[in-house]
Amino acid sequence: MKKLKIAQVAPLAERVPPKKYGGTEIVIYNLVESLITRGHQVTLFARSDSKTSAKLSPLYRPDPRAKKRQSARGYLVPNFWQTLELGRVFENANDFDIIHLHIGTTFFPYARLVKTPCVLTLHGRLNTAEAKFVHSAYPEIPLVSISNNQRRPLPKLNYAATVYNGIDLQKFKLGAGRGGYLAFLGRMSPEKGPVQAIQAAKKSGRKLVMAAKLDLVDRAYYQKKVEPLIDGRQIVFLGEINQKQKIEMLKNASGLLALIQWEEPFGLFMTEAMACGTPVIATARGSVPEIVKNGETGFVVKNLSQALRAINNLSKISRLACRQRVENYFSAQTMVDNYEAVYYKLICSKK
């Protein structure tokens, strides 16, 4: 097959790859590096501090999390920088065989102005009035869902494929779970279920090690609901950790608690845990049943009592089986295989 000239367009909230938390940026990094390894020419439109083997089209943007202004004017700042990024992308559209965007629907009007095929990976939720309106206004835009469940609110959109997010398995080593503790990983926000994880750990008598990003928007929730439950002994909060620290934490955990309270489109942290051999106990919502094989790589639960039973049965799960599931379905190579198929299909259909 012909090698392609591909534009990858990243969000500007984090660099690629992120220094610490940032699932979308990790996925973009893995995709870009793997595409280059296969001989494609990739241009990455991203923050200027990004690290990549691709040709970088850099754009400076202040970190919106450094100081989150609540004024109406403050909310315009991210859109301003993204508009500059999109202008640069579509001014050079003829230089590419395909444009792959990861930034939401703001580019839709631009896509109608160019002949180069565009595709959007949906990294967020679709169960909003805004999503329904925008997608109905631009029904021709090809979309990639990151789980089949993600499609449920709007099942009739122009989906090109479902492509599961993939991780670089060379960076995640199989561990034995010698630490014996339970782990919590992600954002310190209500939908991620930190309170539920703490409740499960306390009722089971197990130690819980938590590593999470705490955004300013979630600080009040954390201080009121979560912080009073952290004692520094049974319940330990490490704060936000980097990739190396994350892998060490997961390798030595006996299980990961993902008692999410929302329809999560894809939980990259669950595949990262399983890549280290760590079984996952997760709420039966969103993409969870597609990621966790119930009874084989963890347990899919509906309530706290089921989570407690699952904790007691963690030793029955093969850590090797957890790793093998990621190798089979959630590796970076599998992800790139599927995206290549999407690219060629869309390019051929545009001719």
Short mmCIF file of C-alpha atoms in Angstrom, two decimals:
data_model
loop_
_atom_site.label_atom_id
_atom_site.label_comp_id
_atom_site.label_asym_id
_atom_site.label_seq_id
_atom_site.Cartn_x
_atom_site.Cartn_y
_atom_site.Cartn_z
CA MET A 1 0.00 0.00 0.00
CA LYS A 2 1.05 3.57 -0.65
CA LYS A 3 2.71 5.35 2.26
CA LEU A 4 0.63 8.31 3.36
CA LYS A 5 1.14 11.94 4.29
CA ILE A 6 -0.89 12.28 7.48
CA ALA A 7 -1.77 15.29 9.61
CA GLN A 8 -2.42 14.48 13.26
CA VAL A 9 -4.13 17.31 15.14
CA ALA A 10 -3.85 17.19 18.94
CA PRO A 11 -5.59 19.15 21.70
CA LEU A 12 -3.56 21.98 23.19
CA ALA A 13 -4.34 21.42 26.87
CA GLU A 14 -1.34 19.10 27.30
CA ARG A 15 1.85 18.43 25.40
CA VAL A 16 2.30 15.20 23.39
CA PRO A 17 3.14 12.99 25.20
CA PRO A 18 1.92 14.41 28.51
CA LYS A 19 4.37 14.85 31.36
CA LYS A 20 1.90 13.20 33.70
CA TYR A 21 -1.86 12.76 33.22
CA GLY A 22 -3.34 12.88 29.72
CA GLY A 23 -4.92 9.81 28.14
CA THR A 24 -5.73 11.38 24.77
CA GLU A 25 -2.21 12.73 24.39
CA ILE A 26 -0.71 9.33 25.21
CA VAL A 27 -2.86 7.73 22.52
CA ILE A 28 -1.87 10.36 19.95
CA TYR A 29 1.81 9.88 20.78
CA ASN A 30 1.57 6.10 20.40
CA LEU A 31 -0.31 6.48 17.12
CA VAL A 32 2.13 8.99 15.64
CA GLU A 33 5.26 7.06 16.59
CA SER A 34 3.85 3.78 15.25
CA LEU A 35 2.77 5.38 11.96
CA ILE A 36 6.27 6.76 11.46
CA THR A 37 7.77 3.34 12.17
CA ARG A 38 5.62 1.99 9.33
CA GLY A 39 7.00 4.54 6.89
CA HIS A 40 4.24 7.15 6.80
CA GLN A 41 5.04 10.87 6.77
CA VAL A 42 3.34 12.41 9.78
CA THR A 43 2.97 16.06 10.72
CA LEU A 44 1.84 16.63 14.29
CA PHE A 45 -0.05 19.84 15.08
CA ALA A 46 0.39 20.21 18.82
CA ARG A 47 1.78 22.29 21.65
CA SER A 48 5.28 23.64 21.12
CA ASP A 49 6.73 21.62 24.02
CA SER A 50 5.65 18.31 22.47
CA LYS A 51 8.23 15.55 21.90
CA THR A 52 7.79 13.61 18.69
CA SER A 53 9.56 11.86 15.81
CA ALA A 54 7.05 13.49 13.46
CA LYS A 55 7.40 16.87 11.83
CA LEU A 56 6.05 19.16 14.55
CA SER A 57 3.90 22.14 13.64
CA PRO A 58 4.12 23.83 17.03
CA LEU A 59 1.74 26.26 18.62
CA TYR A 60 2.34 27.89 21.96
CA ARG A 61 -0.56 27.91 24.33
CA PRO A 62 -0.62 28.88 28.01
CA ASP A 63 -1.49 26.00 30.31
CA PRO A 64 -5.22 26.48 31.02
CA ARG A 65 -4.91 24.56 34.28
CA ALA A 66 -2.30 26.90 35.75
CA LYS A 67 -4.94 29.50 36.56
CA LYS A 68 -8.51 28.75 35.60
CA ARG A 69 -10.35 32.01 35.19
CA GLN A 70 -14.10 31.80 35.65
CA SER A 71 -15.00 34.91 33.64
CA ALA A 72 -16.68 34.66 30.26
CA ARG A 73 -13.58 36.21 28.72
CA GLY A 74 -11.43 33.50 30.28
CA TYR A 75 -13.36 30.78 28.51
CA LEU A 76 -12.54 32.32 25.12
CA VAL A 77 -8.81 31.74 25.55
CA PRO A 78 -8.73 28.00 24.69
CA ASN A 79 -10.92 28.57 21.63
CA PHE A 80 -8.60 31.31 20.42
CA TRP A 81 -5.56 29.02 20.42
CA GLN A 82 -7.47 26.16 18.85
CA THR A 83 -8.71 28.46 16.09
CA LEU A 84 -5.11 29.37 15.29
CA GLU A 85 -4.22 25.68 15.19
CA LEU A 86 -7.10 24.84 12.85
CA GLY A 87 -6.22 27.72 10.57
CA ARG A 88 -2.72 26.33 10.19
CA VAL A 89 -4.01 22.80 9.56
CA PHE A 90 -6.50 23.70 6.85
CA GLU A 91 -4.30 26.28 5.14
CA ASN A 92 -1.99 23.34 4.42
CA ALA A 93 -4.68 20.73 3.76
CA ASN A 94 -3.45 20.00 0.24
CA ASP A 95 -0.13 18.80 1.66
CA PHE A 96 -1.78 15.73 3.18
CA ASP A 97 -3.53 12.57 2.06
CA ILE A 98 -5.68 12.63 5.19
CA ILE A 99 -6.24 14.84 8.24
CA HIS A 100 -6.88 13.03 11.51
CA LEU A 101 -8.24 15.24 14.29
CA HIS A 102 -8.54 14.60 18.03
CA ILE A 103 -9.93 17.98 19.12
CA GLY A 104 -13.70 17.76 19.00
CA THR A 105 -16.11 19.21 16.49
CA THR A 106 -14.78 22.77 16.11
CA PHE A 107 -13.15 21.92 12.78
CA PHE A 108 -16.36 20.75 11.08
CA PRO A 109 -16.96 23.97 9.06
CA TYR A 110 -13.34 23.88 7.80
CA ALA A 111 -13.69 20.28 6.58
CA ARG A 112 -16.29 21.31 4.01
CA LEU A 113 -13.85 23.78 2.46
CA VAL A 114 -11.12 21.29 1.52
CA LYS A 115 -10.84 18.22 -0.67
CA THR A 116 -8.53 16.32 1.70
CA PRO A 117 -10.50 13.71 3.66
CA CYS A 118 -10.81 14.37 7.38
CA VAL A 119 -11.65 12.02 10.23
CA LEU A 120 -12.40 12.74 13.87
CA THR A 121 -11.67 10.39 16.75
CA LEU A 122 -14.31 10.87 19.42
CA HIS A 123 -12.44 11.05 22.72
CA GLY A 124 -15.38 12.36 24.75
CA ARG A 125 -19.04 11.77 25.43
CA LEU A 126 -21.91 12.06 22.94
CA ASN A 127 -24.83 12.32 25.37
CA THR A 128 -25.13 16.11 25.19
CA ALA A 129 -27.50 18.43 23.36
CA GLU A 130 -24.51 20.17 21.77
CA ALA A 131 -23.20 16.91 20.30
CA LYS A 132 -26.58 16.07 18.82
CA PHE A 133 -26.90 19.50 17.22
CA VAL A 134 -23.38 19.70 15.78
CA HIS A 135 -23.34 16.19 14.35
CA SER A 136 -26.77 16.66 12.77
CA ALA A 137 -25.49 19.84 11.09
CA TYR A 138 -22.44 18.04 9.64
CA PRO A 139 -23.60 14.45 9.08
CA GLU A 140 -21.00 13.70 6.42
CA ILE A 141 -17.95 13.98 8.72
CA PRO A 142 -16.40 10.50 9.23
CA LEU A 143 -16.01 9.53 12.87
CA VAL A 144 -14.07 6.93 14.82
CA SER A 145 -15.56 5.80 18.11
CA ILE A 146 -13.19 4.46 20.78
CA SER A 147 -15.71 1.91 22.04
CA ASN A 148 -18.98 0.53 20.75
CA ASN A 149 -20.77 1.77 23.84
CA GLN A 150 -19.71 5.33 23.05
CA ARG A 151 -22.05 5.29 20.04
CA ARG A 152 -25.22 4.58 22.03
CA PRO A 153 -26.50 8.17 22.43
CA LEU A 154 -26.11 8.84 18.67
CA PRO A 155 -25.96 5.45 16.93
CA LYS A 156 -26.68 6.66 13.38
CA LEU A 157 -23.75 9.00 12.86
CA ASN A 158 -21.22 8.47 10.06
CA TYR A 159 -18.98 6.03 11.92
CA ALA A 160 -16.01 4.79 9.90
CA ALA A 161 -14.97 2.31 12.59
CA THR A 162 -14.52 1.63 16.27
CA VAL A 163 -10.82 1.68 17.14
CA TYR A 164 -9.79 0.89 20.70
CA ASN A 165 -7.07 3.05 22.19
CA GLY A 166 -3.70 1.30 22.24
CA ILE A 167 -0.71 1.42 24.58
CA ASP A 168 3.00 0.83 24.03
CA LEU A 169 3.44 -2.60 25.58
CA GLN A 170 7.22 -2.29 25.62
CA LYS A 171 6.86 0.31 28.38
CA PHE A 172 4.53 -1.77 30.54
CA LYS A 173 6.12 -4.79 32.18
CA LEU A 174 4.28 -7.67 33.79
CA GLY A 175 4.37 -7.40 37.57
CA ALA A 176 3.58 -9.80 40.40
CA GLY A 177 1.49 -7.47 42.54
CA ARG A 178 3.86 -7.89 45.47
CA GLY A 179 2.71 -4.65 47.12
CA GLY A 180 -0.61 -6.27 47.95
CA TYR A 181 -2.48 -2.97 47.84
CA LEU A 182 -5.40 -1.81 45.73
CA ALA A 183 -4.81 1.05 43.28
CA PHE A 184 -6.83 4.02 42.06
CA LEU A 185 -5.63 5.93 39.00
CA GLY A 186 -7.03 8.85 37.02
CA ARG A 187 -8.60 12.19 37.89
CA MET A 188 -9.81 13.16 41.34
CA SER A 189 -13.32 13.88 40.11
CA PRO A 190 -16.76 12.51 41.05
CA GLU A 191 -17.27 10.56 37.83
CA LYS A 192 -14.05 8.59 38.40
CA GLY A 193 -15.38 7.20 41.69
CA PRO A 194 -12.64 7.98 44.22
CA VAL A 195 -15.09 7.95 47.14
CA GLN A 196 -16.47 4.60 46.02
CA ALA A 197 -12.92 3.21 45.77
CA ILE A 198 -12.13 4.39 49.30
CA GLN A 199 -15.35 2.87 50.63
CA ALA A 200 -14.53 -0.47 49.01
CA ALA A 201 -10.99 -0.45 50.38
CA LYS A 202 -12.10 0.42 53.91
CA LYS A 203 -14.87 -2.17 54.03
CA SER A 204 -12.49 -4.84 52.70
CA GLY A 205 -9.72 -3.87 55.11
CA ARG A 206 -7.28 -3.38 52.23
CA LYS A 207 -4.78 -0.59 51.66
CA LEU A 208 -5.60 1.77 48.79
CA VAL A 209 -2.92 3.77 46.95
CA MET A 210 -4.40 6.62 44.93
CA ALA A 211 -2.64 8.54 42.14
CA ALA A 212 -4.73 11.19 40.47
CA LYS A 213 -4.70 14.56 38.77
CA LEU A 214 -6.54 17.20 40.77
CA ASP A 215 -7.89 19.96 38.54
CA LEU A 216 -8.99 23.24 40.06
CA VAL A 217 -12.56 22.54 38.98
CA ASP A 218 -12.54 19.43 41.20
CA ARG A 219 -10.78 20.94 44.21
CA ALA A 220 -13.94 21.75 46.18
CA TYR A 221 -15.23 18.20 45.65
CA TYR A 222 -11.91 16.76 46.76
CA GLN A 223 -11.70 18.88 49.89
CA LYS A 224 -15.27 18.13 50.95
CA LYS A 225 -15.76 14.50 49.93
CA VAL A 226 -12.38 12.82 49.46
CA GLU A 227 -9.72 14.47 51.60
CA PRO A 228 -11.44 13.70 54.93
CA LEU A 229 -11.28 9.98 54.04
CA ILE A 230 -7.51 9.96 53.41
CA ASP A 231 -5.53 8.93 56.50
CA GLY A 232 -2.08 8.45 54.94
CA ARG A 233 -1.91 4.85 56.17
CA GLN A 234 -4.73 2.70 54.80
CA ILE A 235 -5.78 5.33 52.26
CA VAL A 236 -2.76 7.00 50.63
CA PHE A 237 -2.90 9.81 48.04
CA LEU A 238 0.27 10.28 45.98
CA GLY A 239 -1.03 13.16 43.87
CA GLU A 240 -0.35 13.25 40.14
CA ILE A 241 2.45 10.90 39.07
CA ASN A 242 4.55 10.43 35.93
CA GLN A 243 4.69 7.44 33.59
CA LYS A 244 7.50 5.63 35.38
CA GLN A 245 5.85 6.03 38.77
CA LYS A 246 2.52 4.90 37.34
CA ILE A 247 3.95 1.68 35.96
CA GLU A 248 5.65 0.87 39.25
CA MET A 249 2.42 1.48 41.14
CA LEU A 250 0.40 -0.73 38.80
CA LYS A 251 2.96 -3.57 38.70
CA ASN A 252 2.88 -3.91 42.46
CA ALA A 253 -0.88 -3.56 42.95
CA SER A 254 -3.05 -6.61 43.54
CA GLY A 255 -5.97 -4.91 41.80
CA LEU A 256 -7.18 -1.64 40.28
CA LEU A 257 -10.46 -0.10 41.43
CA ALA A 258 -12.32 1.66 38.60
CA LEU A 259 -15.70 2.20 40.24
CA ILE A 260 -16.64 4.87 37.71
CA GLN A 261 -19.86 6.84 37.95
CA TRP A 262 -20.27 7.78 34.29
CA GLU A 263 -20.40 6.32 30.80
CA GLU A 264 -16.65 6.41 30.21
CA PRO A 265 -15.96 6.16 26.43
CA PHE A 266 -12.67 4.32 27.01
CA GLY A 267 -10.60 3.76 30.13
CA LEU A 268 -6.96 3.75 29.08
CA PHE A 269 -5.92 3.36 32.73
CA MET A 270 -7.68 -0.01 32.81
CA THR A 271 -5.66 -1.34 29.89
CA GLU A 272 -2.48 0.04 31.45
CA ALA A 273 -3.23 -1.86 34.65
CA MET A 274 -3.94 -5.11 32.80
CA ALA A 275 -0.74 -4.68 30.77
CA CYS A 276 1.09 -4.86 34.10
CA GLY A 277 -0.88 -7.98 34.99
CA THR A 278 -3.12 -6.15 37.44
CA PRO A 279 -6.78 -7.22 37.37
CA VAL A 280 -9.44 -4.51 37.24
CA ILE A 281 -12.60 -4.21 39.32
CA ALA A 282 -14.85 -1.81 37.43
CA THR A 283 -18.42 -0.59 37.35
CA ALA A 284 -20.53 -1.96 34.50
CA ARG A 285 -20.79 1.37 32.71
CA GLY A 286 -19.52 2.81 29.46
CA SER A 287 -16.71 0.87 27.81
CA VAL A 288 -15.96 -1.30 30.85
CA PRO A 289 -17.57 -4.55 29.55
CA GLU A 290 -15.57 -4.17 26.31
CA ILE A 291 -12.27 -3.79 28.17
CA VAL A 292 -12.52 -6.04 31.22
CA LYS A 293 -13.30 -9.71 30.63
CA ASN A 294 -15.45 -10.53 33.64
CA GLY A 295 -13.96 -13.34 35.70
CA GLU A 296 -10.85 -13.54 33.50
CA THR A 297 -9.07 -10.16 33.65
CA GLY A 298 -11.01 -8.72 36.55
CA PHE A 299 -14.60 -8.22 37.59
CA VAL A 300 -17.41 -6.09 36.18
CA VAL A 301 -19.62 -5.06 39.10
CA LYS A 302 -22.87 -3.16 39.67
CA ASN A 303 -22.60 -2.12 43.31
CA LEU A 304 -20.38 -1.97 46.38
CA SER A 305 -21.27 -5.43 47.66
CA GLN A 306 -20.23 -6.97 44.33
CA ALA A 307 -17.01 -4.95 44.44
CA LEU A 308 -16.22 -6.33 47.90
CA ARG A 309 -16.73 -9.90 46.69
CA ALA A 310 -14.51 -9.14 43.71
CA ILE A 311 -11.73 -7.85 45.97
CA ASN A 312 -11.81 -11.14 47.87
CA ASN A 313 -11.52 -13.06 44.58
CA LEU A 314 -8.64 -11.12 43.02
CA SER A 315 -6.21 -13.97 43.67
CA LYS A 316 -8.24 -16.15 41.29
CA ILE A 317 -7.39 -13.91 38.32
CA SER A 318 -4.37 -14.82 36.20
CA ARG A 319 -2.08 -11.82 35.83
CA LEU A 320 -0.77 -13.34 32.60
CA ALA A 321 -4.33 -13.46 31.21
CA CYS A 322 -4.66 -9.74 31.95
CA ARG A 323 -1.51 -9.02 29.99
CA GLN A 324 -2.55 -11.24 27.09
CA ARG A 325 -5.89 -9.48 26.70
CA VAL A 326 -4.11 -6.16 26.21
CA GLU A 327 -1.68 -7.75 23.77
CA ASN A 328 -4.61 -9.11 21.74
CA TYR A 329 -6.92 -6.09 21.72
CA PHE A 330 -5.38 -2.92 23.14
CA SER A 331 -1.81 -2.65 21.86
CA ALA A 332 -0.53 0.33 19.89
CA GLN A 333 0.13 -1.97 16.94
CA THR A 334 -3.47 -3.19 16.83
CA MET A 335 -4.68 0.39 17.06
CA VAL A 336 -2.47 1.45 14.14
CA ASP A 337 -3.59 -1.52 12.03
CA ASN A 338 -7.16 -0.34 12.45
CA TYR A 339 -6.42 3.33 11.80
CA GLU A 340 -4.49 2.50 8.64
CA ALA A 341 -7.56 0.63 7.39
CA VAL A 342 -9.71 3.69 8.14
CA TYR A 343 -7.31 6.03 6.32
CA TYR A 344 -7.15 3.94 3.14
CA LYS A 345 -10.92 3.45 3.11
CA LEU A 346 -11.64 7.16 3.42
CA ILE A 347 -9.01 8.14 0.84
CA CYS A 348 -10.41 5.66 -1.68
CA SER A 349 -14.00 6.81 -1.08
CA LYS A 350 -12.98 10.44 -1.68
CA LYS A 351 -11.61 9.74 -5.16
#
